[in-house]
Each structure stands twice: as C-alpha cells, then as structure tokens.
XYZ file of C-alpha atoms in Angstrom:
310
model
C -5.475 -13.478 7.481
C -7.008 -10.034 7.725
C -8.935 -7.599 5.525
C -8.459 -3.863 5.202
C -9.238 -0.999 2.836
C -7.519 1.943 1.239
C -8.575 5.502 1.994
C -9.434 7.831 0.319
C -12.372 6.644 -1.720
C -13.422 8.825 -4.610
C -16.230 10.411 -2.589
C -13.715 11.644 0.020
C -12.741 14.780 -1.894
C -16.285 16.138 -1.551
C -15.523 16.873 2.121
C -14.805 20.414 3.307
C -11.711 19.246 5.235
C -9.896 16.349 3.612
C -7.854 15.317 6.654
C -10.898 15.294 8.944
C -12.648 13.093 6.391
C -9.709 10.664 6.379
C -9.996 10.354 10.150
C -13.793 10.017 10.019
C -13.600 7.262 7.414
C -11.011 5.432 9.517
C -13.559 5.404 12.334
C -16.181 4.027 9.959
C -13.803 1.296 8.822
C -13.066 0.371 12.440
C -16.782 0.308 13.251
C -17.394 -1.979 10.263
C -14.938 -4.516 11.709
C -12.004 -4.041 9.343
C -8.465 -4.715 10.533
C -6.568 -1.984 8.723
C -6.718 1.181 6.653
C -4.012 2.220 4.195
C -3.282 5.671 2.813
C -1.584 6.254 -0.555
C 0.979 9.017 -0.894
C -0.104 11.619 -3.435
C 1.188 15.141 -3.975
C -1.407 16.964 -1.883
C -1.126 15.449 1.624
C 1.342 13.419 3.679
C 0.247 9.792 4.032
C 2.381 8.991 7.091
C 1.023 11.978 8.988
C -2.553 11.068 8.069
C -1.971 7.491 9.242
C -0.614 8.766 12.557
C -3.619 11.036 13.108
C -6.167 8.423 12.114
C -4.525 5.596 14.047
C -4.271 7.688 17.185
C -7.941 8.671 16.943
C -9.130 5.051 16.653
C -7.051 2.577 18.701
C -8.951 -0.458 17.389
C -7.509 -0.469 13.898
C -4.080 -0.744 12.274
C -2.887 1.881 9.814
C -0.319 1.983 7.054
C 0.870 3.712 3.931
C 0.114 2.150 0.618
C 2.543 3.399 -0.544
C 5.148 6.153 -0.107
C 7.552 6.336 -3.085
C 11.159 6.282 -1.901
C 12.161 8.755 -4.627
C 13.156 11.507 -3.846
C 12.809 11.119 -0.053
C 15.936 10.464 2.010
C 15.506 7.457 4.359
C 16.356 9.595 7.395
C 13.289 11.726 6.682
C 11.047 8.682 6.230
C 12.489 7.100 9.375
C 11.576 10.151 11.453
C 8.037 10.198 10.039
C 7.504 6.455 10.464
C 8.830 6.349 14.035
C 6.602 9.303 14.919
C 3.563 7.495 13.506
C 4.493 4.292 15.318
C 4.824 6.071 18.660
C 1.581 7.997 18.073
C -0.402 4.846 17.295
C 1.099 2.642 19.981
C 2.656 0.205 17.529
C -0.119 -0.131 14.927
C 1.652 1.473 11.979
C 3.157 -0.283 8.945
C 5.328 1.607 6.490
C 4.490 0.725 2.908
C 7.100 1.857 0.399
C 7.227 1.839 -3.381
C 9.748 2.476 -6.125
C 7.439 4.964 -7.800
C 7.058 5.597 -11.509
C 9.765 7.647 -13.213
C 7.458 9.178 -15.874
C 5.086 10.476 -13.199
C 7.488 11.477 -10.442
C 10.604 12.813 -12.139
C 8.804 15.748 -13.818
C 7.158 16.643 -10.477
C 10.375 16.691 -8.431
C 12.904 17.458 -11.142
C 15.744 15.447 -9.632
C 17.736 12.557 -11.134
C 15.898 9.252 -10.879
C 18.212 6.537 -9.506
C 18.439 2.898 -10.649
C 15.303 1.506 -8.956
C 16.399 -1.836 -7.494
C 19.821 -0.582 -6.375
C 18.127 2.417 -4.783
C 15.641 0.097 -3.011
C 18.436 -2.143 -1.685
C 20.447 0.755 -0.278
C 17.291 2.410 1.061
C 16.243 -0.679 3.012
C 19.801 -1.253 4.228
C 19.658 2.188 5.832
C 16.021 2.235 6.894
C 15.612 -1.203 8.433
C 18.079 -0.689 11.319
C 16.748 2.815 11.964
C 13.173 1.535 12.234
C 14.381 -1.271 14.500
C 15.816 1.268 16.947
C 19.460 1.061 15.886
C 21.547 4.155 15.271
C 23.382 3.675 11.990
C 25.676 5.215 9.405
C 25.875 4.257 5.764
C 27.812 4.954 2.579
C 26.516 3.529 -0.663
C 26.638 4.356 -4.343
C 23.356 6.289 -4.132
C 22.710 7.017 -0.471
C 24.792 8.303 2.410
C 23.853 8.709 6.062
C 26.027 10.262 8.782
C 23.687 11.852 11.346
C 25.090 14.316 13.848
C 22.263 13.862 16.369
C 19.991 11.026 17.621
C 17.770 9.374 15.025
C 15.693 7.046 17.250
C 12.328 8.120 18.703
C 11.881 6.962 22.328
C 8.643 5.008 22.664
C 8.469 3.931 19.030
C 8.291 0.172 18.579
C 10.052 -1.349 15.549
C 8.222 -0.358 12.377
C 7.328 -3.110 9.884
C 8.270 -2.328 6.282
C 6.419 -3.692 3.264
C 7.382 -2.889 -0.313
C 5.107 -2.612 -3.354
C 7.367 -5.011 -5.237
C 6.247 -7.023 -8.265
C 9.377 -7.691 -10.329
C 11.666 -10.587 -9.319
C 14.635 -8.399 -8.317
C 12.526 -6.023 -6.228
C 10.719 -8.974 -4.633
C 14.010 -10.666 -3.769
C 15.247 -7.449 -2.170
C 12.027 -7.062 -0.206
C 12.179 -10.662 0.979
C 15.742 -10.198 2.174
C 15.493 -6.760 3.781
C 11.811 -5.960 4.425
C 8.842 -7.646 6.084
C 6.716 -8.304 3.032
C 5.152 -6.941 -0.111
C 2.083 -4.880 -0.989
C 1.428 -5.528 -4.701
C -1.339 -3.770 -6.616
C -2.963 -5.498 -9.626
C -1.294 -8.823 -8.910
C -4.287 -11.086 -9.488
C -4.599 -14.549 -7.957
C -2.669 -16.258 -10.780
C 0.190 -13.744 -10.724
C 0.195 -13.763 -6.936
C 0.593 -17.528 -6.662
C 3.211 -17.851 -9.417
C 5.114 -14.549 -9.595
C 4.878 -13.038 -6.110
C 4.470 -15.494 -3.228
C 7.172 -18.046 -4.150
C 9.760 -15.427 -5.134
C 9.553 -13.324 -1.997
C 9.157 -16.446 0.131
C 12.384 -17.979 -1.154
C 14.280 -14.733 -0.664
C 13.081 -14.387 2.916
C 13.925 -17.999 3.719
C 17.415 -17.667 2.215
C 18.038 -14.577 4.352
C 16.779 -16.299 7.507
C 13.804 -13.944 7.665
C 10.296 -14.879 8.862
C 7.580 -15.713 6.363
C 6.863 -12.428 4.574
C 3.561 -10.611 4.642
C 1.833 -10.665 1.255
C -0.780 -7.920 1.214
C -2.847 -8.251 -1.952
C -4.486 -5.020 -3.072
C -7.242 -4.929 -5.687
C -10.282 -2.742 -6.464
C -13.705 -4.007 -5.443
C -17.093 -2.340 -4.949
C -20.388 -3.742 -3.757
C -22.966 -1.812 -5.748
C -26.123 -1.970 -7.829
C -24.594 0.430 -10.357
C -22.259 -2.130 -11.903
C -21.784 -0.697 -15.397
C -21.406 2.908 -14.234
C -18.876 1.861 -11.591
C -16.843 -0.201 -14.051
C -16.797 2.748 -16.442
C -15.376 4.989 -13.714
C -12.812 2.353 -12.803
C -11.766 1.919 -16.410
C -10.999 5.635 -16.666
C -9.158 5.857 -13.332
C -7.068 2.716 -13.726
C -6.055 3.056 -17.382
C -2.866 4.991 -16.556
C -1.439 1.990 -14.696
C -1.417 0.005 -17.936
C 1.309 2.291 -19.308
C 3.679 1.722 -16.358
C 6.041 -1.188 -17.183
C 5.898 -2.902 -13.772
C 2.098 -2.913 -13.775
C 1.966 -3.935 -17.422
C 4.122 -6.976 -16.665
C 1.988 -8.085 -13.714
C -1.227 -7.631 -15.715
C 0.279 -9.742 -18.493
C 1.260 -12.397 -15.934
C -2.379 -12.523 -14.848
C -3.481 -12.738 -18.479
C -5.616 -9.595 -18.542
C -5.486 -6.753 -21.036
C -6.717 -3.925 -18.836
C -6.388 -3.010 -15.169
C -10.165 -2.766 -14.867
C -10.350 -6.481 -15.706
C -9.089 -7.166 -12.169
C -11.782 -5.001 -10.579
C -14.587 -6.865 -8.839
C -17.885 -5.002 -9.060
C -21.233 -6.460 -8.102
C -23.049 -7.981 -5.169
C -21.745 -9.266 -1.847
C -21.389 -12.851 -3.028
C -19.203 -11.839 -5.971
C -16.832 -9.738 -3.864
C -16.631 -12.322 -1.078
C -15.629 -15.016 -3.577
C -12.912 -12.753 -4.988
C -11.456 -12.092 -1.538
C -11.256 -15.836 -0.921
C -9.436 -16.397 -4.228
C -6.668 -14.026 -3.132
C -6.270 -15.799 0.198
C -6.209 -19.137 -1.622
C -3.443 -17.744 -3.864
C -1.216 -17.079 -0.857
C -2.130 -13.616 0.375
C -1.711 -13.185 4.122
C -3.803 -10.006 4.030
C -6.276 -8.525 1.556
C -6.742 -4.792 1.127
C -9.560 -3.482 -1.036
C -8.864 -0.374 -3.090
C -11.696 2.150 -3.183
C -10.749 3.641 -6.552
C -14.160 3.017 -8.113
C -16.480 3.911 -5.249
C -18.961 6.482 -6.564
C -20.895 7.187 -3.371
C -20.680 6.921 0.399
C -23.527 4.412 0.275
C -21.558 2.005 -1.914
C -18.446 2.499 0.186
C -20.202 1.652 3.447
C -21.997 -1.301 1.863
C -18.633 -2.634 0.690
C -17.079 -2.091 4.108
C -19.939 -3.864 5.905
C -19.345 -6.956 3.779
C -15.574 -6.835 4.282
C -16.017 -6.381 8.020
C -18.251 -9.440 8.186
C -15.744 -11.489 6.225
C -12.933 -10.254 8.442
C -14.748 -11.295 11.618
C -15.081 -14.836 10.288
C-alpha cells in the first residue's frame, strides 16, 4: 500500500515555466516521502513527456499519467511515448489511460467518437503486447495496426497499464487486459462494492494477478477550510454532468463531487486515507485540485509522506 499525489496543484500555473515547476514539485514530493506522482493529460502539455522528465530527474519516486484519454490517440503513438518514458525512468513509469468524455473531447478534436468499451477492448488488445515488448499486428472493428518498422524500444521494461474505469463493462475489460484501475470520485463505499470486486473477478477469470486499485480523491490539509471547499466546489462541479462520474457519485450516495473532498487538519485527512485502504485500495493518490497555496500543498504532502513511511 502506497500513497502518491497528482501534479499540478492549482498554484502550479503561477510559475514562469510550467514544465520546470512540474519537475520541481516532483522533487518536493520525493523529499516529502511520497511513493508516486501522477500527471493528468490536458490540452496544453503532454503528460507522458512530463512524467519522463520528472521521473528521470528524481530516481527515488515513481511516475505515471492520471490519465491519458485514448481518444483520439492511436495506440502505436501511445506505445512509443510510454516505452520512451519507461526507458527514461528506468522502469518507474505507469501508463494511466481513460475513456475520456465525449462532450469535452469531441468538440476539441473534431473526429468521430467510437463506442467507448469496444474501443477500450481493442486498444488494450493492441497496446498490452506492445508495452510488454512484443511486436504485433491487429485488425479490429475500430483499430488497425500493421507497422512497417520496429515498434519496441530497447531498454524499456514492460509498462504497467491502469485504466480509469468505473462502469462494470470497462472494469471487466481492465481486469482482463490491464493491470488495474485508477478511479476518480469512487468513495470508500463505491470502491468496496462497485470497483474492487468487479475488477478482481475479471482479473481472476482471465488468470491475471490481483489488479492494482489506485483510489484518487481530493484532499487538502489547511486552516482555510471554507475557502478551500468553495474553490473545490467550483472546480469539481463539471464532473457531476459526466454520466460515468454521476453514476459513481450516486453509488457513493453523495450529491456533489465536492462531498468526497476531505479538507481540514492532519487527523481528518489521515483517517480518510485509511478508509480508502480499508475499502480495498492498493494505492491512494491525493488530487491537488483544491490546493490554494504552496504552503497548503507542502503541508498536505508532509502528512502524506509520514503516512506513507508507516
């Protein structure tokens, strides 16, 4: 059981050079005693490249993407990026993938949005052998792969794949073809009833090892509780309109995404982390969505580092 954090925090964008700040914060996370840092894929930077740079700069910490949407990226492109990051970090990179949200992504890229679960199944069928060092070809209903040159990076160890899966079909696919799941807003109740048993059964049926279950939720150690919760409420509200997140919030029995945020003192956050481990998480990753200052961020990381060392 390990503890990590997502980067960036909201104070990150105040930096003159965003990528340098990502790397600097990775060093701070490593110094605090955290096991991992995870970078979300937005539209302004490349998360896999950032993970490679940060992981190479600080050998004492694992890095990953949380997460890269598979639409509209061809698996051959993601394979090349992931293998490069794995070789650069000496085997400390995990590729986190997600289905993405059609209402947010389709207007940005302007390409047809495929059936999500079928796309995920074909994607993993192509990507898993590539990231295990196996040259492969593939013809599916959505994807095709017939490379005319090598696709394996010498020196890259096999790359673990985790999927931000929360629905039963996506979880079953992840259990069968990936190494685990990275759900966001799956609270302890939803985790123990809707996530852990479903992906666990799928992995067991496929003869796969016990899957990683990386629970991600927002938490901030701060004195400014009300102001921080207000910021979180604004930043997390959009997730409530996305069907997959709406279903997992309903499974937890909460009306709003901010209801899953843990904001307060060290004792409050430490108890929340333990609840997620008790619910079946193998790893906990704390989202920094509501951090309002570098002081609060470092205070939160000091606590998480202490818990991680225990």
